[in-house]
Coordinates of C-alpha atoms and ligand atoms in Angstrom, one line a residue:
M11 CA 136.7 46.3 91.6
M12 CA 133.0 46.4 91.1
R13 CA 131.6 48.8 88.5
R14 CA 129.7 51.6 90.3
I15 CA 129.9 50.2 93.8
S16 CA 133.7 50.5 94.1
Y17 CA 133.6 54.1 92.9
I18 CA 131.2 55.2 95.6
R19 CA 131.6 55.7 99.4
T20 CA 128.6 56.8 101.4
S21 CA 126.6 56.5 104.6
P22 CA 124.6 53.4 105.7
E23 CA 121.4 55.3 104.8
V24 CA 122.4 56.0 101.2
W25 CA 123.6 52.5 100.7
E26 CA 120.3 51.2 102.0
Q27 CA 118.5 53.5 99.6
I28 CA 120.6 52.3 96.7
M29 CA 119.7 48.7 97.6
K30 CA 116.1 49.5 97.7
R31 CA 116.3 51.0 94.3
M32 CA 117.9 47.9 92.9
I33 CA 115.0 45.9 94.4
R34 CA 112.4 48.3 93.1
L35 CA 113.7 48.8 89.6
N36 CA 116.1 46.1 88.7
G37 CA 114.5 43.0 90.1
L38 CA 117.1 42.3 92.8
V39 CA 115.9 39.7 95.2
L40 CA 117.4 39.8 98.8
K41 CA 116.5 38.2 102.1
P42 CA 116.5 40.7 105.0
E43 CA 119.6 39.0 106.5
E44 CA 121.5 39.2 103.3
A45 CA 120.6 42.9 103.0
R46 CA 121.9 43.5 106.5
D47 CA 125.2 41.7 105.7
I48 CA 125.6 43.7 102.5
L49 CA 124.9 47.0 104.3
R50 CA 127.5 46.2 106.9
Y51 CA 130.0 45.1 104.3
L52 CA 129.5 48.3 102.2
S53 CA 129.6 50.6 105.2
A54 CA 132.9 49.0 106.3
N55 CA 134.5 48.9 102.9
N56 CA 132.9 51.8 101.1
G57 CA 131.9 54.0 104.0
L58 CA 132.9 57.4 105.2
A59 CA 135.7 58.4 107.6
P60 CA 134.6 59.9 111.0
E61 CA 135.9 63.3 109.9
E62 CA 133.8 63.1 106.8
T63 CA 130.7 62.2 108.6
K64 CA 131.0 64.4 111.7
P65 CA 129.9 67.7 110.0
V66 CA 126.9 66.1 108.4
F67 CA 125.9 63.7 111.2
W68 CA 122.7 65.8 111.6
E69 CA 121.4 64.0 108.6
A70 CA 121.5 60.6 110.4
E71 CA 120.2 62.3 113.6
H72 CA 117.1 63.3 111.6
R73 CA 117.3 66.9 112.8
L74 CA 114.8 69.3 111.5
F75 CA 116.0 72.6 110.1
R76 CA 113.8 75.3 108.8
D77 CA 116.5 76.5 106.5
Q78 CA 119.6 74.6 105.3
T79 CA 121.4 77.4 103.5
D80 CA 123.9 77.6 106.3
K81 CA 124.7 74.0 105.9
I82 CA 125.7 74.4 102.2
P83 CA 129.5 74.6 101.9
A84 CA 129.6 76.1 98.4
D85 CA 127.4 78.1 96.0
A86 CA 127.8 75.3 93.5
L87 CA 125.3 73.2 95.5
Q88 CA 122.9 76.0 96.2
H89 CA 119.6 76.0 94.3
T90 CA 120.4 72.6 92.7
C91 CA 121.1 69.7 95.0
N92 CA 119.1 71.0 97.9
Y93 CA 115.9 71.4 95.9
C94 CA 114.4 67.9 96.3
H95 CA 116.3 66.5 99.3
T96 CA 118.5 67.7 102.2
I97 CA 122.0 68.8 101.4
G98 CA 123.0 66.1 103.9
R99 CA 122.5 63.4 101.4
V100 CA 124.8 65.2 99.0
L101 CA 127.5 65.8 101.6
T102 CA 127.5 62.2 102.9
Q103 CA 129.0 60.6 99.8
R104 CA 132.3 60.5 97.9
R105 CA 132.7 59.5 94.3
T106 CA 135.0 59.7 91.3
R107 CA 134.3 62.5 88.8
D108 CA 133.0 59.9 86.4
D109 CA 130.6 58.5 89.0
Y110 CA 129.3 62.0 89.8
E111 CA 128.4 62.2 86.1
K112 CA 126.5 59.0 86.5
L113 CA 124.7 60.2 89.6
I114 CA 123.4 63.2 87.6
N115 CA 122.4 60.8 84.8
M116 CA 120.5 58.7 87.3
H117 CA 118.6 61.8 88.4
L118 CA 117.8 62.8 84.9
G119 CA 116.8 59.3 83.8
L120 CA 114.6 58.5 86.8
F121 CA 113.2 61.9 87.6
P122 CA 112.5 63.9 84.5
G123 CA 111.7 66.9 86.6
A124 CA 115.3 67.0 87.7
E125 CA 116.3 68.4 84.3
N126 CA 114.7 71.7 85.1
T127 CA 117.1 72.2 88.0
L128 CA 120.2 70.4 86.9
R129 CA 120.4 71.0 83.1
P130 CA 117.6 73.4 82.3
R131 CA 116.7 73.7 78.7
R132 CA 113.8 76.1 79.0
P133 CA 114.6 79.6 80.0
S134 CA 113.4 80.2 83.5
R135 CA 112.3 83.7 82.7
L136 CA 109.7 85.1 80.4
Q137 CA 110.5 84.5 76.7
E138 CA 110.3 87.3 74.2
A139 CA 107.9 86.8 71.4
A140 CA 109.9 84.6 68.9
P141 CA 109.7 85.4 65.2
V142 CA 108.0 82.5 63.4
A143 CA 108.8 81.1 60.0
Y144 CA 106.9 78.9 57.6
S145 CA 108.7 75.7 56.8
A146 CA 108.0 72.5 54.9
P147 CA 111.2 70.5 55.1
T148 CA 109.6 67.3 53.8
G149 CA 107.7 68.9 51.0
S150 CA 104.3 68.7 52.6
N151 CA 102.1 71.6 53.6
P152 CA 104.1 74.3 55.2
A153 CA 103.6 74.7 59.0
V154 CA 104.5 77.4 61.5
V155 CA 107.9 76.6 63.1
P156 CA 109.0 78.9 65.9
A157 CA 112.6 79.7 65.9
A158 CA 114.5 77.5 68.3
A159 CA 114.7 79.4 71.6
P160 CA 118.3 80.4 72.3
A161 CA 119.7 78.5 75.3
V162 CA 119.2 80.9 78.2
P163 CA 121.7 80.0 80.9
V164 CA 120.4 80.2 84.5
R165 CA 123.9 81.0 85.6
T166 CA 125.8 84.1 84.4
D167 CA 128.8 82.0 83.5
G168 CA 126.5 80.0 81.0
K169 CA 127.3 76.7 82.7
Y170 CA 124.7 74.1 83.7
P171 CA 124.1 74.0 87.4
A172 CA 124.8 70.2 87.3
D173 CA 128.2 70.7 85.7
V174 CA 129.2 73.3 88.3
A175 CA 128.1 70.8 91.0
I176 CA 130.1 68.0 89.5
E177 CA 133.1 70.3 89.2
Y178 CA 132.9 71.1 92.9
L179 CA 132.0 67.6 94.2
S180 CA 134.8 65.9 92.3
K181 CA 137.3 68.2 94.0
A182 CA 135.8 68.6 97.5
Q183 CA 134.4 65.1 97.9
P184 CA 136.7 62.8 95.9
L185 CA 136.6 59.0 96.2
I186 CA 140.0 58.7 97.8
T187 CA 140.9 60.8 100.8
P188 CA 143.7 60.6 103.4
E189 CA 141.0 60.5 106.1
W190 CA 139.4 57.4 104.7
T191 CA 142.6 55.6 103.8
A192 CA 143.8 56.2 107.4
W193 CA 140.5 55.2 109.0
K194 CA 140.2 52.0 106.9
A195 CA 143.6 50.8 108.0
M196 CA 142.8 51.2 111.7
M197 CA 139.0 50.6 111.8
R198 CA 137.8 48.1 114.4
T199 CA 134.7 47.8 116.5
P200 CA 135.4 49.6 119.8
K201 CA 134.5 47.8 123.1
L202 CA 131.3 49.7 124.0
E203 CA 130.3 47.2 126.7
G204 CA 129.8 48.8 130.0
K205 CA 127.8 51.6 131.7
W206 CA 127.5 55.0 130.3
L207 CA 126.4 58.3 131.9
L208 CA 123.8 60.2 129.9
T209 CA 123.4 64.0 129.8
G210 CA 120.6 65.0 127.5
Y211 CA 118.1 67.7 126.6
Q212 CA 114.7 67.5 125.1
Q213 CA 113.1 70.6 123.8
G214 CA 110.1 71.4 125.9
K215 CA 110.9 68.8 128.6
G216 CA 114.3 70.0 129.6
R217 CA 117.3 68.2 131.0
V218 CA 117.5 64.5 131.0
F219 CA 120.0 62.4 133.0
G220 CA 120.5 58.7 133.2
T221 CA 122.5 55.6 132.4
V222 CA 122.8 53.4 129.4
T223 CA 124.1 49.9 129.9
I224 CA 125.6 48.3 126.7
E225 CA 126.2 44.6 126.3
R226 CA 127.6 42.6 123.5
G227 CA 125.0 41.3 121.0
T228 CA 125.2 38.2 118.8
A229 CA 127.6 39.7 116.2
P230 CA 130.8 41.7 117.1
D231 CA 129.3 44.9 115.7
E232 CA 125.9 44.4 117.5
F233 CA 125.0 45.6 120.9
I234 CA 122.1 45.3 123.4
S235 CA 121.3 48.4 125.4
K236 CA 119.2 49.3 128.4
T237 CA 118.5 53.0 128.9
E238 CA 117.2 54.4 132.2
I239 CA 116.5 58.1 132.3
E240 CA 115.0 60.8 134.4
Y241 CA 113.7 64.2 133.4
A242 CA 115.2 66.6 135.9
T243 CA 112.2 69.1 135.8
S244 CA 109.3 66.7 136.0
G245 CA 111.0 63.8 137.7
A246 CA 109.4 61.5 135.2
S247 CA 111.5 58.4 134.4
L248 CA 111.7 56.0 131.5
T249 CA 113.3 52.6 130.9
L250 CA 113.9 51.4 127.4
T251 CA 115.7 48.3 126.0
G252 CA 117.1 48.2 122.6
K253 CA 119.6 47.0 120.0
G254 CA 122.3 48.9 118.2
I255 CA 124.5 48.2 115.2
L256 CA 127.9 49.9 114.9
Y257 CA 128.7 50.8 111.2
T258 CA 132.1 51.7 110.0
G259 CA 133.6 51.4 113.5
Y260 CA 132.0 54.6 114.9
S261 CA 128.4 55.1 113.6
W262 CA 125.7 53.7 116.0
R263 CA 122.2 53.1 114.7
G264 CA 119.8 51.7 117.2
R265 CA 116.3 51.3 118.2
S266 CA 114.9 51.1 121.8
T267 CA 111.4 50.3 123.0
G268 CA 109.7 51.0 126.3
P269 CA 106.5 49.7 127.8
K270 CA 103.7 49.9 125.4
S271 CA 100.9 52.1 126.7
A272 CA 97.3 51.2 125.8
A273 CA 96.5 54.6 124.4
P274 CA 98.9 57.0 122.8
P275 CA 100.0 59.6 125.3
A276 CA 98.1 63.0 125.2
D277 CA 101.5 64.7 124.7
P278 CA 103.3 62.8 121.9
G279 CA 106.6 64.3 123.2
T280 CA 106.4 62.1 126.3
N281 CA 106.7 58.4 126.7
P282 CA 107.8 57.3 123.3
S283 CA 107.0 53.5 123.2
E284 CA 109.9 53.4 120.6
W285 CA 112.7 55.6 119.6
R286 CA 115.5 55.4 117.1
E287 CA 119.1 56.3 117.8
A288 CA 122.0 57.8 115.8
L289 CA 125.2 58.1 117.9
F290 CA 128.7 59.0 116.9
V291 CA 131.4 57.2 118.8
S292 CA 134.5 59.3 119.6
R293 CA 137.9 58.2 118.5
D294 CA 139.0 57.2 122.0
A295 CA 135.6 55.3 122.3
N296 CA 134.9 57.0 125.6
T297 CA 132.0 59.3 124.5
L298 CA 129.0 58.9 122.3
D299 CA 127.1 61.9 120.9
G300 CA 123.9 62.1 118.9
R301 CA 120.2 62.0 119.1
W302 CA 117.4 59.7 120.1
F303 CA 114.3 60.5 118.0
W304 CA 110.6 59.7 117.5
G305 CA 107.4 61.2 116.0
G306 CA 105.9 61.1 112.5
Y307 CA 108.7 63.4 111.3
E308 CA 111.2 62.6 114.0
E309 CA 110.5 66.0 115.4
F310 CA 110.8 64.8 119.0
G311 CA 114.2 63.9 120.3
I312 CA 116.7 64.0 123.0
D313 CA 120.2 65.3 122.3
A314 CA 122.3 62.7 124.0
H315 CA 125.9 62.8 125.3
L316 CA 127.2 59.6 126.8
V317 CA 130.4 59.3 128.8
R318 CA 131.8 56.0 129.9
I319 CA 131.4 55.3 133.7
G320 CA 134.6 54.1 135.3
S321 CA 135.3 53.7 138.9
Q322 CA 135.6 57.5 139.8
P323 CA 132.7 59.7 140.8
L324 CA 131.3 61.4 137.7
L325 CA 129.1 64.5 137.6
A326 CA 126.7 65.0 134.7
G327 CA 124.9 68.2 135.7
I328 CA 122.3 69.7 138.0
S329 CA 118.5 70.2 137.8
A330 CA 118.6 74.0 138.1
Y331 CA 119.4 76.0 135.0
S332 CA 120.2 79.1 137.0
L333 CA 120.5 80.4 140.6
Q334 CA 119.5 83.8 141.7
S335 CA 121.9 86.0 143.7
P336 CA 121.1 86.0 146.6
S337 CA 119.0 82.9 147.2
T338 CA 118.8 79.5 149.1
S339 CA 117.4 76.5 147.3
E340 CA 117.5 72.8 146.9
I341 CA 118.9 71.4 143.6
R342 CA 119.6 67.9 142.4
A343 CA 123.0 66.9 141.1
Y344 CA 123.1 63.9 138.7
G345 CA 126.0 61.6 138.0
A346 CA 127.5 58.3 138.8
N347 CA 129.6 56.7 141.6
F348 CA 128.7 59.3 144.2
P349 CA 130.5 58.0 147.3
A350 CA 128.7 57.0 150.4
D351 CA 130.5 59.7 152.4
L352 CA 129.6 62.5 150.0
K353 CA 130.2 65.8 151.7
P354 CA 128.9 69.3 150.9
G355 CA 132.5 70.5 150.4
D356 CA 133.1 67.9 147.6
F357 CA 131.0 70.1 145.3
D358 CA 132.5 73.3 143.8
L359 CA 130.1 75.8 142.3
G360 CA 132.5 78.7 142.3
T361 CA 133.0 81.8 144.6
G362 CA 130.0 82.9 146.5
I363 CA 128.0 79.7 146.2
S364 CA 128.2 77.1 148.9
V365 CA 126.6 73.7 149.4
K366 CA 125.1 73.9 152.9
R367 CA 123.9 70.4 153.3
I368 CA 123.4 67.1 151.4
V369 CA 119.7 66.5 151.9
K370 CA 119.6 63.1 150.2
R371 CA 122.0 60.9 148.2
T372 CA 122.0 57.8 146.0
P373 CA 125.0 56.7 143.9
S374 CA 123.6 58.7 141.0
V375 CA 121.5 61.6 142.4
A376 CA 122.2 64.0 145.3
T377 CA 119.9 66.7 146.6
L378 CA 121.9 69.7 147.7
E379 CA 120.9 72.7 149.7
V380 CA 122.7 75.6 148.0
D381 CA 123.3 79.1 149.3
V382 CA 124.0 81.9 146.9
S383 CA 125.6 85.1 148.2
P384 CA 124.3 88.6 147.3
K385 CA 125.7 90.7 144.4
L386 CA 127.4 87.9 142.5
G387 CA 128.4 88.7 138.9
V388 CA 125.9 87.5 136.2
G389 CA 127.4 84.6 134.1
I390 CA 127.5 81.0 133.3
R391 CA 129.4 78.7 135.7
D392 CA 130.8 75.1 135.8
I393 CA 130.2 72.8 138.7
S394 CA 132.7 70.2 139.8
L395 CA 132.7 67.1 142.0
G396 CA 136.2 66.0 142.8
R397 CA 138.0 65.6 139.4
S398 CA 134.8 65.5 137.4
A399 CA 133.3 68.8 136.1
A400 CA 130.0 69.7 134.3
E401 CA 130.9 72.6 132.1
R402 CA 128.5 75.5 131.6
A403 CA 126.1 73.8 134.0
F404 CA 124.1 76.8 135.3
A405 CA 123.9 80.5 135.3
V406 CA 124.0 83.0 138.1
Y407 CA 121.8 86.0 137.7
D408 CA 120.3 89.1 139.5
K409 CA 116.9 89.2 137.8
I410 CA 115.1 88.1 134.7
A411 CA 115.2 90.8 132.1
Y412 CA 113.1 89.4 129.4
I413 CA 112.0 86.1 127.7
K414 CA 112.6 84.8 124.3
I415 CA 110.9 81.9 122.4
L416 CA 113.0 79.2 120.9
P417 CA 113.1 78.3 118.1
D418 CA 112.3 81.8 116.9
A419 CA 110.6 80.3 113.8
S420 CA 109.3 76.8 113.2
M421 CA 107.2 74.7 110.9
A422 CA 104.5 72.2 111.5
R423 CA 102.6 69.9 109.1
L424 CA 98.9 69.2 109.0
G425 CA 98.0 65.6 109.4
G426 CA 96.0 62.9 111.2
T427 CA 93.9 61.6 108.4
I428 CA 96.3 59.7 106.2
A429 CA 99.6 61.5 107.0
A430 CA 101.3 62.0 110.4
K431 CA 101.0 65.3 112.1
Q432 CA 104.3 67.2 112.5
Y433 CA 104.1 68.9 115.9
A434 CA 106.2 71.9 116.9
Q435 CA 107.6 72.4 120.3
F436 CA 108.5 75.8 121.6
E437 CA 110.2 76.9 124.8
A438 CA 110.2 80.2 126.6
I439 CA 113.7 81.0 127.7
A440 CA 114.5 83.6 130.4
Y441 CA 117.5 86.0 130.0
A442 CA 119.4 88.2 132.3
A443 CA 120.8 91.4 130.9
G444 CA 124.5 90.4 131.4
P445 CA 127.4 92.5 132.7
D446 CA 126.5 95.6 130.6
G447 CA 123.0 95.8 132.1
K448 CA 121.4 96.2 128.7
N449 CA 118.7 93.9 127.3
Q450 CA 119.2 92.2 123.9
T451 CA 122.9 92.5 123.7
A452 CA 125.6 89.9 123.0
D453 CA 126.5 89.5 126.7
D454 CA 123.0 88.5 127.8
V455 CA 122.9 85.3 129.8
P456 CA 120.3 82.5 129.1
L457 CA 118.7 81.3 132.4
G458 CA 116.8 78.3 131.1
P459 CA 113.2 77.6 130.3
V460 CA 110.4 79.1 132.3
T461 CA 106.7 78.2 132.6
A462 CA 104.8 80.6 130.3
H463 CA 101.2 81.2 129.1
W464 CA 101.0 80.2 125.4
G465 CA 98.8 81.5 122.6
M466 CA 98.6 82.4 118.9
E467 CA 98.1 85.6 117.1
E468 CA 97.2 86.3 113.5
F469 CA 100.3 86.9 111.3
V470 CA 98.8 89.2 108.7
S471 CA 99.8 88.0 105.3
T472 CA 96.4 87.3 103.6
P473 CA 93.6 89.5 104.8
D474 CA 90.7 87.8 106.6
D475 CA 92.1 84.2 106.3
D476 CA 91.6 83.7 110.0
D477 CA 94.6 81.3 110.3
I478 CA 94.5 81.0 114.0
K479 CA 91.0 79.5 113.8
F480 CA 92.2 76.7 111.5
V481 CA 95.9 75.8 111.8
G482 CA 95.7 74.0 115.1
S483 CA 96.3 74.7 118.8
M484 CA 98.9 75.5 121.4
N485 CA 98.9 73.7 124.8
D486 CA 100.1 75.2 128.1
S487 CA 103.6 73.6 127.7
G488 CA 104.4 75.2 124.4
L489 CA 103.5 72.3 122.1
F490 CA 101.7 73.1 118.9
T491 CA 99.3 70.4 117.6
P492 CA 98.4 71.0 113.9
N493 CA 94.9 70.4 112.6
M494 CA 93.8 67.8 110.1
E495 CA 95.2 67.8 106.5
G496 CA 92.9 68.0 103.5
P497 CA 90.2 70.5 102.5
N498 CA 88.1 71.9 105.3
P499 CA 84.5 72.5 104.3
A500 CA 84.2 75.0 107.2
R501 CA 87.0 77.2 105.7
K502 CA 86.4 80.0 103.3
K503 CA 86.1 78.8 99.7
Q504 CA 88.7 79.6 97.1
S505 CA 87.9 81.3 93.9
N506 CA 87.3 77.9 92.3
N507 CA 84.7 77.2 95.0
Y508 CA 86.7 74.5 96.8
P509 CA 87.3 74.7 100.5
T510 CA 90.9 75.3 101.4
N511 CA 93.2 73.3 103.7
N512 CA 94.0 74.4 107.3
W513 CA 97.4 75.7 106.4
G514 CA 98.6 79.2 107.4
D515 CA 101.2 81.2 109.3
V516 CA 100.8 82.6 112.7
W517 CA 102.6 84.2 115.6
V518 CA 103.2 81.9 118.6
T519 CA 103.1 84.0 121.7
A520 CA 104.3 83.4 125.3
S521 CA 103.9 85.6 128.3
Y522 CA 105.6 85.2 131.6
D523 CA 104.6 86.7 134.9
G524 CA 107.8 88.2 136.2
A525 CA 108.6 89.6 139.7
G526 CA 106.4 92.5 140.9
G527 CA 103.5 91.8 138.6
S528 CA 105.4 92.5 135.4
S529 CA 104.4 90.6 132.3
M530 CA 107.1 89.6 129.8
K531 CA 106.1 88.7 126.3
A532 CA 107.8 87.1 123.3
R533 CA 106.7 85.7 120.0
S534 CA 107.9 83.2 117.4
Y535 CA 106.8 82.7 113.8
L536 CA 105.1 79.4 112.8
V537 CA 104.3 78.1 109.4
V538 CA 101.7 75.3 109.2
T539 CA 101.9 73.5 105.9
I540 CA 100.8 70.3 104.2
P541 CA 102.2 66.8 104.8
I542 CA 105.2 65.4 103.0
Y543 CA 103.6 62.6 101.0
V544 CA 106.9 61.0 99.8
K545 CA 109.3 60.6 102.6
Y546 CA 113.0 59.8 102.5
D547 CA 113.9 57.5 105.4
Q548 CA 115.8 54.3 105.8
P549 CA 114.7 53.0 109.2
E550 CA 116.0 49.5 108.3
V551 CA 119.6 50.7 109.1
D552 CA 118.9 50.4 112.8
Q553 CA 117.3 47.0 112.7
Ligands
LIG625 C1 114.5 66.8 91.0 C2 114.8 66.5 92.4 C3 116.3 66.2 92.7 C4 117.4 67.1 92.5 C5 117.4 68.5 91.9 C6 118.5 66.4 93.0 N1 118.2 65.2 93.5 FE1 119.4 63.8 94.3 N2 117.9 62.5 94.5 C7 116.6 62.7 94.2 C8 115.8 61.6 94.5 C9 114.3 61.5 94.2 C10 116.6 60.6 95.0 C11 116.3 59.1 95.4 C12 116.5 58.2 94.3 C13 115.9 56.8 94.7 O1 115.1 56.7 95.6 O2 116.2 55.9 94.0 C14 118.0 61.2 95.0 C15 119.1 60.6 95.5 C16 120.4 61.1 95.6 C17 121.5 60.5 96.2 C18 121.6 59.1 96.8 C19 122.4 58.3 95.9 C20 121.6 57.2 95.2 O3 122.1 56.5 94.4 O4 120.4 57.0 95.6 C21 122.6 61.4 96.1 C22 124.0 61.2 96.5 C23 122.0 62.6 95.4 N3 120.7 62.4 95.1 C24 122.8 63.7 95.1 C25 122.3 64.8 94.4 C26 123.2 65.9 93.9 C27 124.7 65.9 94.1 C28 122.3 66.8 93.4 C29 122.7 68.1 92.7 C30 123.7 68.0 91.6 C31 121.0 66.3 93.5 N4 121.0 65.1 94.1 C32 119.8 66.9 93.0 C33 116.1 63.9 93.7 C34 116.8 65.0 93.3

């Protein structure tokens, strides 16, 4: 048993951070290859079980949330542990009660400001005027001594927030759990070598299909990957090669690079020359789920779902998000092992929809001419090819009833001088009214993204601050690019005569030209704020 280390189990990221702190504060000297070995050792021996990681995998996937309150399992962690970092860091660890005490002490010792949140001594509300007394305890001149402020608890039960958090964590996230004991006994590196079929989605760019070929690397838990993808809407394709490390028998961290372009692309959401990967391997080692991400704040990403390609035909999905009833159109079906004698009747899109003709075919893409009968019920459908099915692959609809912007609120960060810009991507999603024929009800059916005209409108919070002139700009594909950070001399002075930053909050608007000259409109709320100057990230875990 090692003091501290043996009483902690956590994710590769937190172990990496702990090592960095030892280097930074305690004079630990490590070669990079030693650090890598230690990280793998700790993740294998003091890691988390798949069941413990799964609900918090969004932390490794670097997902952005505008609000994490819905991720907080108990009130005990609210307004305490989520104040300075994501709640993900708190949920991806297991300790003994004694070690949770030490974790709190580490916070209080290293970051004095933590006391205000964890063990506040000063009342958080206005103090009443305290009676004063003259006192001269050492016999010298008397001085004014205010009476000691009574401890004013921030909680009605009088307990310190830190103690309530320790109480909760030592019960809900103990060091020893049945999940970990069971996983540790059967943990091994699954055989990931082979070809995988990708079904993915990138906000603003739509559906992505492709293959990932995984080969063995130099160590048993190291892999080499080649990713070939196609964006179904634009037809743009990308090829990246990379390396991945599998921690704790199920947790992939990788990094892939593509061809370096001379100049950065005009749209930073396209053509990443490098992305990072966090993938979760299923228990049967036949699927991988996670996110490939890039950007100054990892705000760009592809939600990736990989399925092992065997010898049977596999269907990943189709290019169309929805088919109108009635209509005839050409769509592309993506998958693997499409047979040479692929026939229209091999595809099943449900009653009333027939494949008339296979226009073109390769082993992984088939162009189908599809005929949709009149008066089909509105709803989401699956599509199958032989024994393989793509669930919830497309919608059938009568007409577009309205559009909605997703996400319905977002955040961007100013940057470009010393900090990175945090972009915000929006999508206009069309909806059909659903079986009840009424708009904005629970049975409405999403029909996929549509091309819209984008703009911004003032969100009136501060009179005359003219936010839309300063915060940044929207392009015609729903991407918001924030302005520079730092004071802008052209912006109205504050009362202290300094110019202000380009921050602000605005409405993002989209309008869509519907059938018969109708114009549908939607809006979303965008906050444009300052950069994060201190960033938590452990990119070393994927190298
Ligand atoms: C005042 C800000 C602040 C608050 C409040 C806070 N943390 Fe932290 N926490 C930090 C910082 C900063 C680090 C990074 C330490 C480092 O880099 O060495 C950290 C690191 C951690 C880590 C990583 C472990 C490690 O050894 O590095 C865990 C786990 C953690 N915090 C849990 C908690 C819990 C549980 C709470 C609530 C009881 C909490 N934090 C509240 C600032 C805070």
